[in-house]
Tab-separated table of C-alpha atoms in Angstrom:
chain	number	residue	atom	x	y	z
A	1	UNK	CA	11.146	-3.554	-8.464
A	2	UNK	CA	14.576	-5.483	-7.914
A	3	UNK	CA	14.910	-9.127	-8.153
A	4	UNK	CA	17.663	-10.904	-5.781
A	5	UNK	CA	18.743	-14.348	-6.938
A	6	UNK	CA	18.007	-17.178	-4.610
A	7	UNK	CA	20.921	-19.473	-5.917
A	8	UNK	CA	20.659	-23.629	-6.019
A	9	UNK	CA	24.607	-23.812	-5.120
A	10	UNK	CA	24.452	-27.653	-6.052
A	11	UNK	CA	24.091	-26.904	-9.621
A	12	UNK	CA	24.844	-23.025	-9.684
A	13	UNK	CA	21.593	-22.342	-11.091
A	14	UNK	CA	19.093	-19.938	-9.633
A	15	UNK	CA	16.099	-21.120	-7.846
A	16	UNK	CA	14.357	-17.957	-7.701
A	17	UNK	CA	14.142	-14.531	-7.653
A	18	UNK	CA	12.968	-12.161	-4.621
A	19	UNK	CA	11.156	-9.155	-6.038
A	20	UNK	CA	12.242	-6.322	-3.670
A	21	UNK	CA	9.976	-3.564	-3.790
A	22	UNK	CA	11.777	-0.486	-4.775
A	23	UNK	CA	10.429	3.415	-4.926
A	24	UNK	CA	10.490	5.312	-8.725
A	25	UNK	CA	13.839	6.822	-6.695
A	26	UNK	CA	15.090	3.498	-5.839
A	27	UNK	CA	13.802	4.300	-2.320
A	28	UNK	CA	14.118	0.606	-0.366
A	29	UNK	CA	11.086	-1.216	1.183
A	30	UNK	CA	11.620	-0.199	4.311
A	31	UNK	CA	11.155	3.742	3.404
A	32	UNK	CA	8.208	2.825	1.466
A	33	UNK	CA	6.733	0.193	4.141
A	34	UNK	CA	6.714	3.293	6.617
A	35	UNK	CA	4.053	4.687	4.356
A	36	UNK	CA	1.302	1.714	4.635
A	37	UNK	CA	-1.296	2.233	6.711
A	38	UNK	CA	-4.920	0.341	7.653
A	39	UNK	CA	-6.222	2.646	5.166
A	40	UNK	CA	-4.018	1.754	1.989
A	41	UNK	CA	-2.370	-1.634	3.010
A	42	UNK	CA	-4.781	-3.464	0.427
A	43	UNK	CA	-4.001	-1.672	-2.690
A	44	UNK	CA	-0.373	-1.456	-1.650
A	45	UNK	CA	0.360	-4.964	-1.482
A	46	UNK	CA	-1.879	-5.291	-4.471
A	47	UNK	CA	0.368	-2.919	-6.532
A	48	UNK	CA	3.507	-4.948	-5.391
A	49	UNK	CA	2.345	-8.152	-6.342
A	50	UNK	CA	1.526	-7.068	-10.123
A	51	UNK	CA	4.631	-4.589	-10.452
A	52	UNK	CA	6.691	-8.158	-8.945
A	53	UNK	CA	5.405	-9.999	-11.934
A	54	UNK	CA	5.148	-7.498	-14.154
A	55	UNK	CA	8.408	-6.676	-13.968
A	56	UNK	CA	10.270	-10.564	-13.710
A	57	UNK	CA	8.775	-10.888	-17.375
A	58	UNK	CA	9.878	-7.561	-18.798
A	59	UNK	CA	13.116	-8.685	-17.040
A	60	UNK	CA	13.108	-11.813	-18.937
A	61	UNK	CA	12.586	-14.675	-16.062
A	62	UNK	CA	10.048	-16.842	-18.590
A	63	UNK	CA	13.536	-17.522	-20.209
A	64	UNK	CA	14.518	-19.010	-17.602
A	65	UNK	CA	13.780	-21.686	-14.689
A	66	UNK	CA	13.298	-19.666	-11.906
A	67	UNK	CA	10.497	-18.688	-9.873
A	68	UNK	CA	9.627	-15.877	-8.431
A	69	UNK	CA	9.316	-14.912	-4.959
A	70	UNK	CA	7.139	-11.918	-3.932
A	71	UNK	CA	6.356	-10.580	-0.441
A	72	UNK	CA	3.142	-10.077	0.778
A	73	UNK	CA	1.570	-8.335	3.467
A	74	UNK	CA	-0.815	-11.128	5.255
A	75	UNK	CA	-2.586	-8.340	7.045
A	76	UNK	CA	-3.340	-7.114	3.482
A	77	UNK	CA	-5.632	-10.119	2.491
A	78	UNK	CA	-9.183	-9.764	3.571
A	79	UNK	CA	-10.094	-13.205	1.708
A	80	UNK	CA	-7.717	-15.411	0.245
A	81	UNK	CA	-9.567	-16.494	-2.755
A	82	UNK	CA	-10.354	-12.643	-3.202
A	83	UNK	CA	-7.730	-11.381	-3.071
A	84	UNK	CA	-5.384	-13.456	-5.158
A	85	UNK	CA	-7.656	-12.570	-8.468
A	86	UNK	CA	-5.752	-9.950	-9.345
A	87	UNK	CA	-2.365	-12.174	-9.242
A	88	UNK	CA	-3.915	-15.085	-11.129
A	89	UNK	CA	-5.177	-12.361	-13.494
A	90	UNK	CA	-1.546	-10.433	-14.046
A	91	UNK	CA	-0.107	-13.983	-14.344
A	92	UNK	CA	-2.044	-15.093	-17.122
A	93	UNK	CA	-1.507	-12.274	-19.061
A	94	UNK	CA	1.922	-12.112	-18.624
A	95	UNK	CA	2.180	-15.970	-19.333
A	96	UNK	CA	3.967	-16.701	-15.982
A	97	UNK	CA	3.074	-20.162	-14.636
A	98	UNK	CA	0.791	-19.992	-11.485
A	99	UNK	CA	3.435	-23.062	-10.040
A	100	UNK	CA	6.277	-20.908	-10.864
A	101	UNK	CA	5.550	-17.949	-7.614
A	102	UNK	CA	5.777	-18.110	-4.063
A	103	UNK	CA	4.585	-16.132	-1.587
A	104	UNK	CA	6.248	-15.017	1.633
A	105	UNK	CA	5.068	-13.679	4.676
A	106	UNK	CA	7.841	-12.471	7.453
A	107	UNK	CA	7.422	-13.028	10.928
A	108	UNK	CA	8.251	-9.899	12.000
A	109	UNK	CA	5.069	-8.701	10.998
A	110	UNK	CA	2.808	-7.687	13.436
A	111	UNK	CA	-0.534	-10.735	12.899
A	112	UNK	CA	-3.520	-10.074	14.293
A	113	UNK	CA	-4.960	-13.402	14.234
A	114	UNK	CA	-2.321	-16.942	13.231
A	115	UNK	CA	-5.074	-18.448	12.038
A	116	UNK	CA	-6.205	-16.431	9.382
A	117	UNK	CA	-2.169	-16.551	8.177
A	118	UNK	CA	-3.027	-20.528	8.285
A	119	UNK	CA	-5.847	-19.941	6.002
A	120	UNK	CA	-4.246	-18.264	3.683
A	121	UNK	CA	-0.979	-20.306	3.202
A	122	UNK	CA	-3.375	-23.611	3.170
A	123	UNK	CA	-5.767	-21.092	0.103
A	124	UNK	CA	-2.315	-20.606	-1.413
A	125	UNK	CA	-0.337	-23.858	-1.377
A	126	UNK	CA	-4.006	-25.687	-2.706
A	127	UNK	CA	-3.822	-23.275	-5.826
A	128	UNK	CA	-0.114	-24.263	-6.367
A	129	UNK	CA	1.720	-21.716	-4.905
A	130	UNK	CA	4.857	-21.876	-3.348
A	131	UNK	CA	4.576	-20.061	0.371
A	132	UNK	CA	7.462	-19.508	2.541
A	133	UNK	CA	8.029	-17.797	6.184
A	134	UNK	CA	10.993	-14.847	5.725
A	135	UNK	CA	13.448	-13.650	8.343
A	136	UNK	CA	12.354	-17.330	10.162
A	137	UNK	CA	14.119	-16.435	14.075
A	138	UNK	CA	13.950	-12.796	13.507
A	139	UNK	CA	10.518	-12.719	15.202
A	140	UNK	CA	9.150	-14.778	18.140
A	141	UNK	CA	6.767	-16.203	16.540
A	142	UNK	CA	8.791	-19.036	14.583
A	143	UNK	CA	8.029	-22.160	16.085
A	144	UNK	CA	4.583	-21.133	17.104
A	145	UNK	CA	3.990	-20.768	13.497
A	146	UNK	CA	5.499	-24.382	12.391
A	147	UNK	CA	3.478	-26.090	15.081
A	148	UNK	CA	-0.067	-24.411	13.142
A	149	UNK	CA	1.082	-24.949	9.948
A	150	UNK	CA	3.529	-25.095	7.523
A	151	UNK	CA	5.160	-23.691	4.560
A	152	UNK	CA	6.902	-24.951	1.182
A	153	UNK	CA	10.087	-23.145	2.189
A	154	UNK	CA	11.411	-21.215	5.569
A	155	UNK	CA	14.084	-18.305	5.266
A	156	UNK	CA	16.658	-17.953	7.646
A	157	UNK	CA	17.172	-14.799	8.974
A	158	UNK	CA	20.561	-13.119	7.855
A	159	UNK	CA	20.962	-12.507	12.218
A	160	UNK	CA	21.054	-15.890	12.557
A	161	UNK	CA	23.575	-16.556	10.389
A	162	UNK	CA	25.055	-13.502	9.950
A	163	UNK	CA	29.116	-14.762	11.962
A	164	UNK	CA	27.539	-17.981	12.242
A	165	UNK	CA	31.341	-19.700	11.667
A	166	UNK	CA	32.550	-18.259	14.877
A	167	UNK	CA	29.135	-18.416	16.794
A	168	UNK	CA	28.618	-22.186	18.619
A	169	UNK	CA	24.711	-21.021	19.486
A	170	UNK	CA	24.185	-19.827	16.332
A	171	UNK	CA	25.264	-22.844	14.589
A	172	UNK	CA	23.504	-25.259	17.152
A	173	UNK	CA	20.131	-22.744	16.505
A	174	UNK	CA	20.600	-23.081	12.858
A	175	UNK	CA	21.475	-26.839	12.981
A	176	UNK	CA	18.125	-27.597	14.952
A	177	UNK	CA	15.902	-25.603	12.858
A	178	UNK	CA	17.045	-27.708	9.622
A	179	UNK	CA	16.195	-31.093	11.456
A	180	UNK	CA	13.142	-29.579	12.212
A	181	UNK	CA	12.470	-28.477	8.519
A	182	UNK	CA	13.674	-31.512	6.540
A	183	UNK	CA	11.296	-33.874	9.044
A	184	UNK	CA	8.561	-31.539	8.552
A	185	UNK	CA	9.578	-31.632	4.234
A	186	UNK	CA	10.389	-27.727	4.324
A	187	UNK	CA	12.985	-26.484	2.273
A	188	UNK	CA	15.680	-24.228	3.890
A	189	UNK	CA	16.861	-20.665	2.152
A	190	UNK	CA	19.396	-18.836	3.563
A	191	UNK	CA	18.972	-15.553	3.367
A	192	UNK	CA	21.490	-12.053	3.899
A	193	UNK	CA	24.892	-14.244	3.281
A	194	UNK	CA	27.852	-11.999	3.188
A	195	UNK	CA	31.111	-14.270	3.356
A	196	UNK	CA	32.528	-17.075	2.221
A	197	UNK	CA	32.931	-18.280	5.581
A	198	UNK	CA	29.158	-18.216	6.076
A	199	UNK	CA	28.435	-19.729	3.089
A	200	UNK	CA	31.418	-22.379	3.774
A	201	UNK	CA	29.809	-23.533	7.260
A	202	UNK	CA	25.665	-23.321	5.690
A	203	UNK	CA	26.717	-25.678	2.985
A	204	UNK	CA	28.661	-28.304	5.168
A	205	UNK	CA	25.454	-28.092	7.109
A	206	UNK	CA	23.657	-29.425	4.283
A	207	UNK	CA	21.887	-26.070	2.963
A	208	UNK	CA	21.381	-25.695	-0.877
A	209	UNK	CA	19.558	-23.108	-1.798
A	210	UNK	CA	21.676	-19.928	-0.609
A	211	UNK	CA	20.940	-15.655	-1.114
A	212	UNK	CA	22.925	-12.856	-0.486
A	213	UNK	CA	25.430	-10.293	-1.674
A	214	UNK	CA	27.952	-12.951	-1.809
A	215	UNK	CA	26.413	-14.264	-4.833
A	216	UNK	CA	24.547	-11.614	-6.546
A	217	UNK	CA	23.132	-7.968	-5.272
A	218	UNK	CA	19.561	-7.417	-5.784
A	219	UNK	CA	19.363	-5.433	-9.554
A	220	UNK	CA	17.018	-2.371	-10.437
A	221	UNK	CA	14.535	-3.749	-13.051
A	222	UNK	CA	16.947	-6.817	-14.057
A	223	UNK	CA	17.952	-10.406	-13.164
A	224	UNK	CA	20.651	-10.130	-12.155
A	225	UNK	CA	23.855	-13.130	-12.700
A	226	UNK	CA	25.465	-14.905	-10.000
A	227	UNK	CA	28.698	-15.702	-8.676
A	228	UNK	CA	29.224	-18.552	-6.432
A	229	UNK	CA	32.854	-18.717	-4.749
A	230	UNK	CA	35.401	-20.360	-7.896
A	231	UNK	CA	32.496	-20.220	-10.214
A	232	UNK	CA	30.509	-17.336	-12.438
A	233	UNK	CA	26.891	-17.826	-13.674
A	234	UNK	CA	24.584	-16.065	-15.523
A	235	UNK	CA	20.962	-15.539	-14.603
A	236	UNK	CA	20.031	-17.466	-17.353
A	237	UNK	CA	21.439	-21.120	-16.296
């Protein structure tokens, strides 16, 4: 696994950390998502979800603040209760705080049937789980989604903001999806930010909690520190 800081730029802190599922040849997700079929979806995201936490606490995140922020595969989860025994389980072992992880689900993902998704971000957020909707505008499901149920957090999707200083629709996109958000109480993350111009433009419009390779590359079996534009943080703060 890698971990990616998701940075709190009001305090410089880090918020989280995105595990990013990485192959024993530091093959990326997408390379090992090509593998997953019907057959072993279940045990894969199974595997990913105790390697995630696993590997935060060998990393050192109970030193920290953060949480941690693992993907999941909602297509994966045949009952939520089920199937979230095995994550309660690795959690208490490892000593990780059950209000410490979120979950995310992208969009992009092909589901079968919205309202098991709802079921299982409703199973999640009751336990105390953080849930959150990745790559939100990627897919064209977005807004569908919000209007069945909603999440602790939604993740911008690095095309929507990827230029967004010289793009007017972006930024008018981007600007109505945060009204939407904050008068629904869901917490913004941008995601995939590259420049300081981006990052610039997404703070002015009132976004805090900010991740990319501006301010920290995901790291191979470490957390890794940040480094916000005039300012240097370790992981740690």
């Amino acid at each position: 696994m890698a971990f990616q800081p998701i940075v709190d730029v009001e305090t410089g802190h880090v918020f989280a950390f995105e595990a990013l599922v990485r192959g024993s040849n530091g093959e990326g997700a997408a390379h090992l998502l090509a593998g997953v079929t019907s057959e072993n979806r279940y045990a894969f995201d199974q595997r990913c979800r105790v390697a995630a936490i696993e590997g935060a606490v060998a990393a050192g995140i109970l030193d920290t603040g953060a949480k941690l922020s693992i993907n999941f595969l909602p297509n994966a989860v045949y009952s939520p209760a089920a199937c979230i025994q095995l994550t309660l389980k690795t959690a208490r072992a490892t000593g990780l705080p059950i209000d410490r992880l979120i979950f995310e689900f992208t969009e992009n993902e092909e589901m079968i049937d919205t309202d098991h998704v709802k079921n299982i971000v409703e199973t999640y957020r009751k336990m105390g789980f953080g849930t959150a909707i990745d790559d939100f505008g990627a897919g064209h499901a977005g807004l569908g989604l919000l209007a069945k149920f909603q999440t602790d957090y939604i993740k911008l999707d690095m095309e929507l903001v990827r230029g967004i200083e010289a793009s007017l629709p972006r930024r008018m996109i981007v600007e109505g999806v945060i009204r939407i958000a904050h008068s629904l109480g869901i917490v913004i993350i941008a995601e995939g930010i590259e420049t300081i111009a981006e990052y610039d433009i997404l703070r002015a419009m009132g976004v805090r909690y900010i991740q990319g390779y501006l301010l920290a590359r995901p790291g191979f079996k470490c957390l890794p520190g940040v480094n916000l534009p005039g300012r240097s943080f370790a992981a740690f703060a």
